mmCIF file of C-alpha atoms in Angstrom:
data_model
loop_
_atom_site.group_PDB
_atom_site.id
_atom_site.type_symbol
_atom_site.label_atom_id
_atom_site.label_comp_id
_atom_site.label_asym_id
_atom_site.label_seq_id
_atom_site.Cartn_x
_atom_site.Cartn_y
_atom_site.Cartn_z
ATOM 1 C CA UNK U 1 -20.996 56.882 8.494
ATOM 2 C CA UNK U 2 -21.458 53.742 6.433
ATOM 3 C CA UNK U 3 -24.789 51.984 6.911
ATOM 4 C CA UNK U 4 -25.045 48.294 7.641
ATOM 5 C CA UNK U 5 -25.024 46.079 4.564
ATOM 6 C CA UNK U 6 -27.952 43.733 4.117
ATOM 7 C CA UNK U 7 -28.668 41.167 1.426
ATOM 8 C CA UNK U 8 -30.615 37.987 0.907
ATOM 9 C CA UNK U 9 -28.852 34.619 0.641
ATOM 10 C CA UNK U 10 -30.521 32.010 -1.539
ATOM 11 C CA UNK U 11 -31.365 28.614 -0.088
ATOM 12 C CA UNK U 12 -28.648 26.949 -2.194
ATOM 13 C CA UNK U 13 -25.996 29.445 -1.071
ATOM 14 C CA UNK U 14 -27.049 29.065 2.574
ATOM 15 C CA UNK U 15 -26.734 25.263 2.382
ATOM 16 C CA UNK U 16 -23.307 25.646 0.847
ATOM 17 C CA UNK U 17 -22.170 28.165 3.472
ATOM 18 C CA UNK U 18 -23.438 26.009 6.326
ATOM 19 C CA UNK U 19 -21.650 23.015 4.846
ATOM 20 C CA UNK U 20 -18.385 24.965 4.755
ATOM 21 C CA UNK U 21 -18.809 25.970 8.392
ATOM 22 C CA UNK U 22 -19.605 22.441 9.582
ATOM 23 C CA UNK U 23 -16.919 20.642 7.562
ATOM 24 C CA UNK U 24 -13.883 19.924 9.763
ATOM 25 C CA UNK U 25 -11.588 20.038 6.729
ATOM 26 C CA UNK U 26 -12.536 23.587 5.720
ATOM 27 C CA UNK U 27 -9.675 26.080 6.288
ATOM 28 C CA UNK U 28 -10.299 28.369 9.258
ATOM 29 C CA UNK U 29 -10.220 31.551 7.183
ATOM 30 C CA UNK U 30 -13.014 30.296 4.917
ATOM 31 C CA UNK U 31 -15.072 29.300 7.976
ATOM 32 C CA UNK U 32 -15.073 32.815 9.476
ATOM 33 C CA UNK U 33 -15.793 34.352 6.065
ATOM 34 C CA UNK U 34 -18.850 32.101 5.686
ATOM 35 C CA UNK U 35 -19.972 32.980 9.228
ATOM 36 C CA UNK U 36 -19.816 36.692 8.363
ATOM 37 C CA UNK U 37 -22.127 36.146 5.368
ATOM 38 C CA UNK U 38 -24.561 33.976 7.350
ATOM 39 C CA UNK U 39 -24.690 36.547 10.147
ATOM 40 C CA UNK U 40 -25.344 39.321 7.622
ATOM 41 C CA UNK U 41 -28.137 37.278 6.039
ATOM 42 C CA UNK U 42 -29.649 36.772 9.502
ATOM 43 C CA UNK U 43 -29.863 40.556 9.947
ATOM 44 C CA UNK U 44 -27.010 41.175 12.381
ATOM 45 C CA UNK U 45 -25.384 44.589 12.247
ATOM 46 C CA UNK U 46 -21.742 45.284 11.578
ATOM 47 C CA UNK U 47 -20.809 45.725 15.246
ATOM 48 C CA UNK U 48 -22.504 42.473 16.229
ATOM 49 C CA UNK U 49 -20.707 40.606 13.410
ATOM 50 C CA UNK U 50 -17.384 42.128 14.520
ATOM 51 C CA UNK U 51 -17.927 40.891 18.088
ATOM 52 C CA UNK U 52 -18.997 37.425 16.930
ATOM 53 C CA UNK U 53 -16.176 36.920 14.410
ATOM 54 C CA UNK U 54 -13.392 38.887 16.079
ATOM 55 C CA UNK U 55 -12.621 40.703 12.817
ATOM 56 C CA UNK U 56 -12.247 44.398 12.111
ATOM 57 C CA UNK U 57 -14.877 46.548 10.452
ATOM 58 C CA UNK U 58 -12.978 46.870 7.122
ATOM 59 C CA UNK U 59 -12.535 43.099 7.083
ATOM 60 C CA UNK U 60 -16.284 42.490 7.560
ATOM 61 C CA UNK U 61 -17.127 45.010 4.850
ATOM 62 C CA UNK U 62 -14.528 43.525 2.479
ATOM 63 C CA UNK U 63 -16.034 40.011 2.557
ATOM 64 C CA UNK U 64 -19.599 41.248 2.427
ATOM 65 C CA UNK U 65 -18.762 43.133 -0.760
ATOM 66 C CA UNK U 66 -16.861 40.132 -2.167
ATOM 67 C CA UNK U 67 -19.910 37.909 -1.624
ATOM 68 C CA UNK U 68 -22.181 40.444 -3.297
ATOM 69 C CA UNK U 69 -19.894 40.512 -6.356
ATOM 70 C CA UNK U 70 -18.805 36.868 -6.683
ATOM 71 C CA UNK U 71 -21.060 34.776 -4.477
ATOM 72 C CA UNK U 72 -19.815 31.849 -2.373
ATOM 73 C CA UNK U 73 -16.929 31.146 -4.788
ATOM 74 C CA UNK U 74 -15.502 34.566 -3.983
ATOM 75 C CA UNK U 75 -14.980 33.514 -0.364
ATOM 76 C CA UNK U 76 -12.795 30.550 -1.315
ATOM 77 C CA UNK U 77 -9.770 32.455 -2.592
ATOM 78 C CA UNK U 78 -7.732 35.484 -1.659
ATOM 79 C CA UNK U 79 -7.245 38.433 -3.905
ATOM 80 C CA UNK U 80 -4.373 38.047 -6.332
ATOM 81 C CA UNK U 81 -1.471 40.266 -5.352
ATOM 82 C CA UNK U 82 1.679 41.163 -7.280
ATOM 83 C CA UNK U 83 4.858 39.442 -6.026
ATOM 84 C CA UNK U 84 6.845 41.283 -3.420
ATOM 85 C CA UNK U 85 10.023 40.829 -5.471
ATOM 86 C CA UNK U 86 10.083 41.222 -9.219
ATOM 87 C CA UNK U 87 10.848 37.934 -11.038
ATOM 88 C CA UNK U 88 14.294 37.480 -12.534
ATOM 89 C CA UNK U 89 14.636 38.481 -16.174
ATOM 90 C CA UNK U 90 14.675 35.624 -18.658
ATOM 91 C CA UNK U 91 18.153 36.702 -19.785
ATOM 92 C CA UNK U 92 19.529 36.084 -16.274
ATOM 93 C CA UNK U 93 17.928 32.635 -16.138
ATOM 94 C CA UNK U 94 19.436 31.713 -19.507
ATOM 95 C CA UNK U 95 22.832 32.999 -18.389
ATOM 96 C CA UNK U 96 22.769 30.789 -15.288
ATOM 97 C CA UNK U 97 21.789 27.719 -17.314
ATOM 98 C CA UNK U 98 24.417 28.406 -19.966
ATOM 99 C CA UNK U 99 27.219 28.846 -17.420
ATOM 100 C CA UNK U 100 26.129 25.732 -15.551
ATOM 101 C CA UNK U 101 26.182 23.563 -18.670
ATOM 102 C CA UNK U 102 29.193 24.966 -20.522
ATOM 103 C CA UNK U 103 31.566 26.598 -18.025
ATOM 104 C CA UNK U 104 33.418 25.680 -14.850
ATOM 105 C CA UNK U 105 34.296 27.972 -11.964
ATOM 106 C CA UNK U 106 37.960 29.008 -11.903
ATOM 107 C CA UNK U 107 38.790 27.120 -8.689
ATOM 108 C CA UNK U 108 36.541 24.065 -8.802
ATOM 109 C CA UNK U 109 35.257 21.263 -11.027
ATOM 110 C CA UNK U 110 31.594 22.197 -10.680
ATOM 111 C CA UNK U 111 29.352 25.041 -9.578
ATOM 112 C CA UNK U 112 27.731 25.459 -6.182
ATOM 113 C CA UNK U 113 24.731 27.710 -5.645
ATOM 114 C CA UNK U 114 26.866 30.330 -3.947
ATOM 115 C CA UNK U 115 29.698 30.386 -6.481
ATOM 116 C CA UNK U 116 27.128 30.700 -9.271
ATOM 117 C CA UNK U 117 25.245 33.425 -7.370
ATOM 118 C CA UNK U 118 28.456 35.403 -6.931
ATOM 119 C CA UNK U 119 29.427 34.983 -10.590
ATOM 120 C CA UNK U 120 26.038 36.140 -11.907
ATOM 121 C CA UNK U 121 25.182 38.673 -9.206
ATOM 122 C CA UNK U 122 21.960 37.175 -7.854
ATOM 123 C CA UNK U 123 20.968 35.456 -4.603
ATOM 124 C CA UNK U 124 21.797 31.810 -4.009
ATOM 125 C CA UNK U 125 18.089 31.050 -3.529
ATOM 126 C CA UNK U 126 17.445 32.361 -7.042
ATOM 127 C CA UNK U 127 20.086 29.972 -8.361
ATOM 128 C CA UNK U 128 18.426 27.123 -6.463
ATOM 129 C CA UNK U 129 15.059 27.920 -8.061
ATOM 130 C CA UNK U 130 16.573 28.135 -11.560
ATOM 131 C CA UNK U 131 18.403 24.830 -11.177
ATOM 132 C CA UNK U 132 15.361 23.115 -9.675
ATOM 133 C CA UNK U 133 13.151 24.333 -12.513
ATOM 134 C CA UNK U 134 15.624 23.050 -15.108
ATOM 135 C CA UNK U 135 16.327 19.785 -13.281
ATOM 136 C CA UNK U 136 20.057 20.553 -12.907
ATOM 137 C CA UNK U 137 22.140 19.075 -10.046
ATOM 138 C CA UNK U 138 25.773 20.092 -10.593
ATOM 139 C CA UNK U 139 26.915 18.476 -7.327
ATOM 140 C CA UNK U 140 25.973 15.008 -8.601
ATOM 141 C CA UNK U 141 27.835 12.904 -11.154
ATOM 142 C CA UNK U 142 26.866 9.527 -12.600
ATOM 143 C CA UNK U 143 29.503 7.010 -13.656
ATOM 144 C CA UNK U 144 29.176 5.378 -17.065
ATOM 145 C CA UNK U 145 31.012 3.148 -19.487
ATOM 146 C CA UNK U 146 30.006 2.526 -23.079
ATOM 147 C CA UNK U 147 31.160 -0.786 -24.481
ATOM 148 C CA UNK U 148 33.554 -0.598 -27.435
ATOM 149 C CA UNK U 149 33.041 -4.255 -28.311
ATOM 150 C CA UNK U 150 32.701 -4.512 -32.121
ATOM 151 C CA UNK U 151 30.306 -7.425 -31.592
ATOM 152 C CA UNK U 152 28.187 -5.615 -28.999
ATOM 153 C CA UNK U 153 24.890 -6.020 -30.843
ATOM 154 C CA UNK U 154 25.490 -9.692 -31.571
ATOM 155 C CA UNK U 155 26.423 -10.532 -27.978
ATOM 156 C CA UNK U 156 23.547 -8.551 -26.441
ATOM 157 C CA UNK U 157 21.083 -10.277 -28.750
ATOM 158 C CA UNK U 158 22.532 -13.661 -27.780
ATOM 159 C CA UNK U 159 22.497 -13.137 -23.993
ATOM 160 C CA UNK U 160 19.147 -11.346 -23.793
ATOM 161 C CA UNK U 161 17.675 -14.060 -26.003
ATOM 162 C CA UNK U 162 18.727 -16.631 -23.384
ATOM 163 C CA UNK U 163 17.009 -14.602 -20.660
ATOM 164 C CA UNK U 164 13.790 -13.887 -22.532
ATOM 165 C CA UNK U 165 13.447 -17.180 -24.458
ATOM 166 C CA UNK U 166 15.616 -19.887 -22.884
ATOM 167 C CA UNK U 167 16.196 -23.026 -24.991
ATOM 168 C CA UNK U 168 14.319 -26.278 -24.314
ATOM 169 C CA UNK U 169 15.931 -29.070 -22.316
ATOM 170 C CA UNK U 170 18.663 -26.733 -21.126
ATOM 171 C CA UNK U 171 19.724 -24.783 -18.067
ATOM 172 C CA UNK U 172 20.871 -21.163 -18.341
ATOM 173 C CA UNK U 173 23.444 -20.268 -15.696
ATOM 174 C CA UNK U 174 25.007 -16.845 -15.148
ATOM 175 C CA UNK U 175 28.539 -17.522 -13.918
ATOM 176 C CA UNK U 176 31.157 -15.211 -12.457
ATOM 177 C CA UNK U 177 33.624 -14.778 -9.606
ATOM 178 C CA UNK U 178 33.439 -12.214 -6.829
ATOM 179 C CA UNK U 179 37.130 -12.000 -6.161
ATOM 180 C CA UNK U 180 39.188 -10.536 -3.337
ATOM 181 C CA UNK U 181 36.404 -10.523 -0.743
ATOM 182 C CA UNK U 182 38.177 -9.268 2.359
ATOM 183 C CA UNK U 183 37.687 -10.749 5.810
ATOM 184 C CA UNK U 184 37.563 -7.468 7.744
ATOM 185 C CA UNK U 185 37.264 -7.193 11.490
ATOM 186 C CA UNK U 186 36.514 -3.878 13.192
ATOM 187 C CA UNK U 187 39.056 -2.426 15.602
ATOM 188 C CA UNK U 188 36.333 -1.684 18.162
ATOM 189 C CA UNK U 189 32.806 -3.033 18.660
ATOM 190 C CA UNK U 190 30.076 -0.867 17.148
ATOM 191 C CA UNK U 191 27.108 0.531 18.991
ATOM 192 C CA UNK U 192 23.718 -1.088 18.338
ATOM 193 C CA UNK U 193 20.771 0.594 16.673
ATOM 194 C CA UNK U 194 18.455 2.535 18.965
ATOM 195 C CA UNK U 195 15.837 5.263 18.737
ATOM 196 C CA UNK U 196 17.323 8.403 17.264
ATOM 197 C CA UNK U 197 20.695 6.783 16.450
ATOM 198 C CA UNK U 198 21.888 4.534 13.651
ATOM 199 C CA UNK U 199 24.081 1.534 14.317
ATOM 200 C CA UNK U 200 27.786 2.396 14.232
ATOM 201 C CA UNK U 201 30.937 0.849 12.747
ATOM 202 C CA UNK U 202 34.509 1.989 13.142
ATOM 203 C CA UNK U 203 36.022 3.474 9.989
ATOM 204 C CA UNK U 204 39.219 1.426 10.399
ATOM 205 C CA UNK U 205 39.537 -2.339 10.350
ATOM 206 C CA UNK U 206 41.888 -5.311 10.526
ATOM 207 C CA UNK U 207 42.482 -7.457 7.432
ATOM 208 C CA UNK U 208 42.500 -11.228 7.894
ATOM 209 C CA UNK U 209 42.881 -12.394 4.282
ATOM 210 C CA UNK U 210 40.652 -12.777 1.253
ATOM 211 C CA UNK U 211 38.513 -15.344 -0.517
ATOM 212 C CA UNK U 212 36.823 -15.651 -3.912
ATOM 213 C CA UNK U 213 33.181 -16.613 -4.388
ATOM 214 C CA UNK U 214 32.425 -18.592 -7.543
ATOM 215 C CA UNK U 215 28.692 -18.469 -8.286
ATOM 216 C CA UNK U 216 26.332 -19.797 -10.955
ATOM 217 C CA UNK U 217 22.831 -18.311 -10.907
ATOM 218 C CA UNK U 218 19.995 -20.340 -12.415
ATOM 219 C CA UNK U 219 18.072 -17.755 -14.439
ATOM 220 C CA UNK U 220 14.803 -19.670 -14.271
ATOM 221 C CA UNK U 221 14.604 -20.591 -10.574
ATOM 222 C CA UNK U 222 17.015 -18.190 -8.847
ATOM 223 C CA UNK U 223 18.971 -21.052 -7.259
ATOM 224 C CA UNK U 224 22.702 -20.398 -6.877
ATOM 225 C CA UNK U 225 25.519 -22.933 -7.099
ATOM 226 C CA UNK U 226 28.352 -21.372 -5.153
ATOM 227 C CA UNK U 227 31.625 -22.141 -3.445
ATOM 228 C CA UNK U 228 34.562 -20.196 -2.035
ATOM 229 C CA UNK U 229 38.108 -20.764 -3.230
ATOM 230 C CA UNK U 230 41.346 -19.023 -2.216
ATOM 231 C CA UNK U 231 42.235 -17.849 -5.742
ATOM 232 C CA UNK U 232 40.531 -17.351 -9.112
ATOM 233 C CA UNK U 233 42.821 -18.909 -11.699
ATOM 234 C CA UNK U 234 41.915 -21.282 -14.521
ATOM 235 C CA UNK U 235 42.503 -24.219 -12.147
ATOM 236 C CA UNK U 236 39.853 -22.963 -9.715
ATOM 237 C CA UNK U 237 37.445 -22.111 -12.529
ATOM 238 C CA UNK U 238 37.695 -25.643 -13.955
ATOM 239 C CA UNK U 239 37.092 -27.017 -10.472
ATOM 240 C CA UNK U 240 33.907 -24.943 -10.308
ATOM 241 C CA UNK U 241 32.832 -26.131 -13.777
ATOM 242 C CA UNK U 242 33.151 -29.710 -12.491
ATOM 243 C CA UNK U 243 30.922 -28.717 -9.566
ATOM 244 C CA UNK U 244 28.304 -27.412 -12.021
ATOM 245 C CA UNK U 245 28.626 -30.572 -14.112
ATOM 246 C CA UNK U 246 27.873 -32.725 -11.063
ATOM 247 C CA UNK U 247 24.954 -30.545 -9.931
ATOM 248 C CA UNK U 248 23.089 -30.353 -13.274
ATOM 249 C CA UNK U 249 21.199 -33.338 -14.631
ATOM 250 C CA UNK U 250 23.049 -35.058 -17.453
ATOM 251 C CA UNK U 251 20.064 -34.846 -19.808
ATOM 252 C CA UNK U 252 20.222 -31.056 -19.824
ATOM 253 C CA UNK U 253 22.468 -28.813 -21.872
ATOM 254 C CA UNK U 254 24.202 -26.064 -19.889
ATOM 255 C CA UNK U 255 24.373 -22.517 -21.274
ATOM 256 C CA UNK U 256 26.873 -20.376 -19.372
ATOM 257 C CA UNK U 257 26.701 -16.566 -19.461
ATOM 258 C CA UNK U 258 30.248 -15.327 -18.787
ATOM 259 C CA UNK U 259 32.229 -12.117 -18.937
ATOM 260 C CA UNK U 260 35.516 -11.707 -20.803
ATOM 261 C CA UNK U 261 37.877 -12.345 -17.887
ATOM 262 C CA UNK U 262 41.006 -14.099 -19.113
ATOM 263 C CA UNK U 263 40.501 -17.063 -16.771
ATOM 264 C CA UNK U 264 37.402 -18.056 -18.761
ATOM 265 C CA UNK U 265 39.322 -18.357 -22.029
ATOM 266 C CA UNK U 266 42.566 -20.133 -21.159
ATOM 267 C CA UNK U 267 43.655 -23.215 -23.189
ATOM 268 C CA UNK U 268 42.963 -25.428 -20.155
ATOM 269 C CA UNK U 269 39.377 -24.162 -19.908
ATOM 270 C CA UNK U 270 38.841 -24.532 -23.648
ATOM 271 C CA UNK U 271 40.130 -28.107 -23.487
ATOM 272 C CA UNK U 272 37.766 -28.947 -20.616
ATOM 273 C CA UNK U 273 34.803 -27.430 -22.477
ATOM 274 C CA UNK U 274 35.685 -29.385 -25.607
ATOM 275 C CA UNK U 275 35.513 -32.608 -23.573
ATOM 276 C CA UNK U 276 32.095 -31.595 -22.239
ATOM 277 C CA UNK U 277 30.037 -30.690 -25.341
ATOM 278 C CA UNK U 278 26.836 -30.047 -23.377
ATOM 279 C CA UNK U 279 28.407 -26.835 -22.052
ATOM 280 C CA UNK U 280 27.860 -23.759 -24.249
ATOM 281 C CA UNK U 281 29.479 -20.406 -23.441
ATOM 282 C CA UNK U 282 27.862 -17.040 -24.158
ATOM 283 C CA UNK U 283 30.118 -14.058 -23.489
ATOM 284 C CA UNK U 284 28.850 -10.614 -22.547
ATOM 285 C CA UNK U 285 30.329 -7.646 -24.432
ATOM 286 C CA UNK U 286 33.453 -6.048 -22.998
ATOM 287 C CA UNK U 287 32.725 -3.423 -20.325
ATOM 288 C CA UNK U 288 29.165 -4.741 -20.026
ATOM 289 C CA UNK U 289 29.183 -6.902 -16.911
ATOM 290 C CA UNK U 290 25.736 -5.439 -16.085
ATOM 291 C CA UNK U 291 24.386 -7.900 -18.651
ATOM 292 C CA UNK U 292 25.298 -10.822 -16.388
ATOM 293 C CA UNK U 293 22.470 -11.419 -13.905
ATOM 294 C CA UNK U 294 24.777 -12.990 -11.324
ATOM 295 C CA UNK U 295 26.169 -9.489 -10.719
ATOM 296 C CA UNK U 296 22.784 -8.640 -9.207
ATOM 297 C CA UNK U 297 23.177 -11.551 -6.806
ATOM 298 C CA UNK U 298 26.666 -10.340 -5.875
ATOM 299 C CA UNK U 299 25.192 -6.926 -5.052
ATOM 300 C CA UNK U 300 22.602 -8.577 -2.797
ATOM 301 C CA UNK U 301 25.072 -10.669 -0.813
ATOM 302 C CA UNK U 302 27.465 -7.720 -0.485
ATOM 303 C CA UNK U 303 24.780 -5.383 0.849
ATOM 304 C CA UNK U 304 22.988 -7.849 3.099
ATOM 305 C CA UNK U 305 25.764 -10.059 4.485
ATOM 306 C CA UNK U 306 29.313 -8.878 3.787
ATOM 307 C CA UNK U 307 29.673 -5.091 3.870
ATOM 308 C CA UNK U 308 28.554 -4.521 7.452
ATOM 309 C CA UNK U 309 29.899 -7.796 8.795
ATOM 310 C CA UNK U 310 32.887 -8.326 11.094
ATOM 311 C CA UNK U 311 34.989 -11.408 10.380
ATOM 312 C CA UNK U 312 37.904 -12.537 12.536
ATOM 313 C CA UNK U 313 39.196 -14.925 9.865
ATOM 314 C CA UNK U 314 38.694 -16.088 6.292
ATOM 315 C CA UNK U 315 36.930 -19.154 7.693
ATOM 316 C CA UNK U 316 34.364 -16.896 9.408
ATOM 317 C CA UNK U 317 33.819 -14.988 6.156
ATOM 318 C CA UNK U 318 33.356 -18.164 4.118
ATOM 319 C CA UNK U 319 30.977 -19.573 6.738
ATOM 320 C CA UNK U 320 28.864 -16.414 6.474
ATOM 321 C CA UNK U 321 28.829 -16.640 2.669
ATOM 322 C CA UNK U 322 27.806 -20.302 2.672
ATOM 323 C CA UNK U 323 25.114 -19.603 5.258
ATOM 324 C CA UNK U 324 23.715 -16.871 3.016
ATOM 325 C CA UNK U 325 23.772 -19.250 0.031
ATOM 326 C CA UNK U 326 21.906 -21.933 1.997
ATOM 327 C CA UNK U 327 19.229 -19.497 3.163
ATOM 328 C CA UNK U 328 18.880 -18.012 -0.322
ATOM 329 C CA UNK U 329 18.468 -21.445 -1.926
ATOM 330 C CA UNK U 330 15.878 -22.447 0.676
ATOM 331 C CA UNK U 331 13.549 -19.796 -0.759
ATOM 332 C CA UNK U 332 14.984 -18.676 -4.117
ATOM 333 C CA UNK U 333 13.502 -15.863 -6.175
ATOM 334 C CA UNK U 334 14.721 -15.323 -9.731
ATOM 335 C CA UNK U 335 15.788 -11.955 -11.069
ATOM 336 C CA UNK U 336 13.472 -11.219 -13.999
ATOM 337 C CA UNK U 337 15.083 -9.601 -17.045
ATOM 338 C CA UNK U 338 12.678 -7.065 -18.596
ATOM 339 C CA UNK U 339 14.639 -4.980 -21.125
ATOM 340 C CA UNK U 340 14.403 -6.195 -24.703
ATOM 341 C CA UNK U 341 17.336 -6.201 -27.120
ATOM 342 C CA UNK U 342 15.811 -3.320 -29.079
ATOM 343 C CA UNK U 343 15.593 -1.070 -26.003
ATOM 344 C CA UNK U 344 19.203 -1.796 -24.996
ATOM 345 C CA UNK U 345 20.577 -1.179 -28.482
ATOM 346 C CA UNK U 346 18.593 2.044 -28.820
ATOM 347 C CA UNK U 347 20.024 3.331 -25.522
ATOM 348 C CA UNK U 348 23.520 2.369 -26.625
ATOM 349 C CA UNK U 349 23.095 4.268 -29.896
ATOM 350 C CA UNK U 350 21.888 7.351 -28.012
ATOM 351 C CA UNK U 351 24.862 7.130 -25.663
ATOM 352 C CA UNK U 352 27.316 6.826 -28.560
ATOM 353 C CA UNK U 353 25.736 9.791 -30.326
ATOM 354 C CA UNK U 354 25.936 11.906 -27.167
ATOM 355 C CA UNK U 355 29.567 10.881 -26.662
ATOM 356 C CA UNK U 356 30.439 11.812 -30.222
ATOM 357 C CA UNK U 357 28.733 15.192 -29.763
ATOM 358 C CA UNK U 358 30.860 15.876 -26.680
ATOM 359 C CA UNK U 359 34.025 14.848 -28.502
ATOM 360 C CA UNK U 360 33.094 17.177 -31.345
ATOM 361 C CA UNK U 361 32.780 20.058 -28.882
ATOM 362 C CA UNK U 362 29.003 20.420 -28.957
ATOM 363 C CA UNK U 363 27.280 21.229 -25.693
ATOM 364 C CA UNK U 364 23.792 20.083 -24.698
ATOM 365 C CA UNK U 365 21.145 22.678 -25.393
ATOM 366 C CA UNK U 366 18.973 24.173 -22.678
ATOM 367 C CA UNK U 367 15.953 22.228 -23.880
ATOM 368 C CA UNK U 368 17.793 18.960 -23.159
ATOM 369 C CA UNK U 369 17.991 19.934 -19.510
#
């Protein structure tokens, strides 16, 4: 038979063990381990410790021996054990990453965890771990468009310069049209929001016509000059320019940030601008409408007021838009441009280089994932 184990516990170790026992945040398994050591130090025998702790004899002996070898720190961790399943070979991991990046399954446009698992001969959970470790998400795709404007750098420098360092005695306005806004009414009333259930909308709708929102965002203050018109031709654009001309003090120059829509460059518009020399146009590069800050305002009004609305007529839709404009202008907050010209041009160069690499048939290396 094995004799009872006895040892002395130093004052510092006892304080530490008692602190572990009394601390409410100590894991339960560490608490009963500390109690075993304290009971041993107090002279209790193995059977008494078993009754007090509810643990088996081998368990009591195991933690007594661990304390004798490693002290209090030995009670704070479990013994390291080998994994139950051997880890995947590195060659298998590299094969999964290579197939994910450079191949497509025969009957789909992208891999799923189960199609990849079947192709490689491993479990789908192993594929999940490999993809998670490499940061790969084959089920997701991000849309992109790189501008081919030959004057991209010049135009970006011009527009960003207006945002970051606006000219004196001038107003910078980002101008654009949100065209073909549909007045949609739902075929049935939706259910309201309640606990455990989101608000509902029918997937089908009734069309009641369209309108176009012309908007000019003041970069400095966030105020928006806006109006709805039935169409977005040169005639309507000139009408909106007259509205801007009336709204802006005559002592100020007006710098307009515009996209390359044909309506903005018709002979009629050019003639009107020539008769109003205080207006200066700054065009964003082609396929770069993200450079126009008013697009951010359009996203806000679409998300907050239009997309989930129900409108029985174009008049109802326009009333909702004008109400949103009035409430926005009552407490305007500007959108602050933070990206410098250098950062934008560097990203564009990286994108062009990556696009050229794809066109040349080069695939991204594993390290890039």
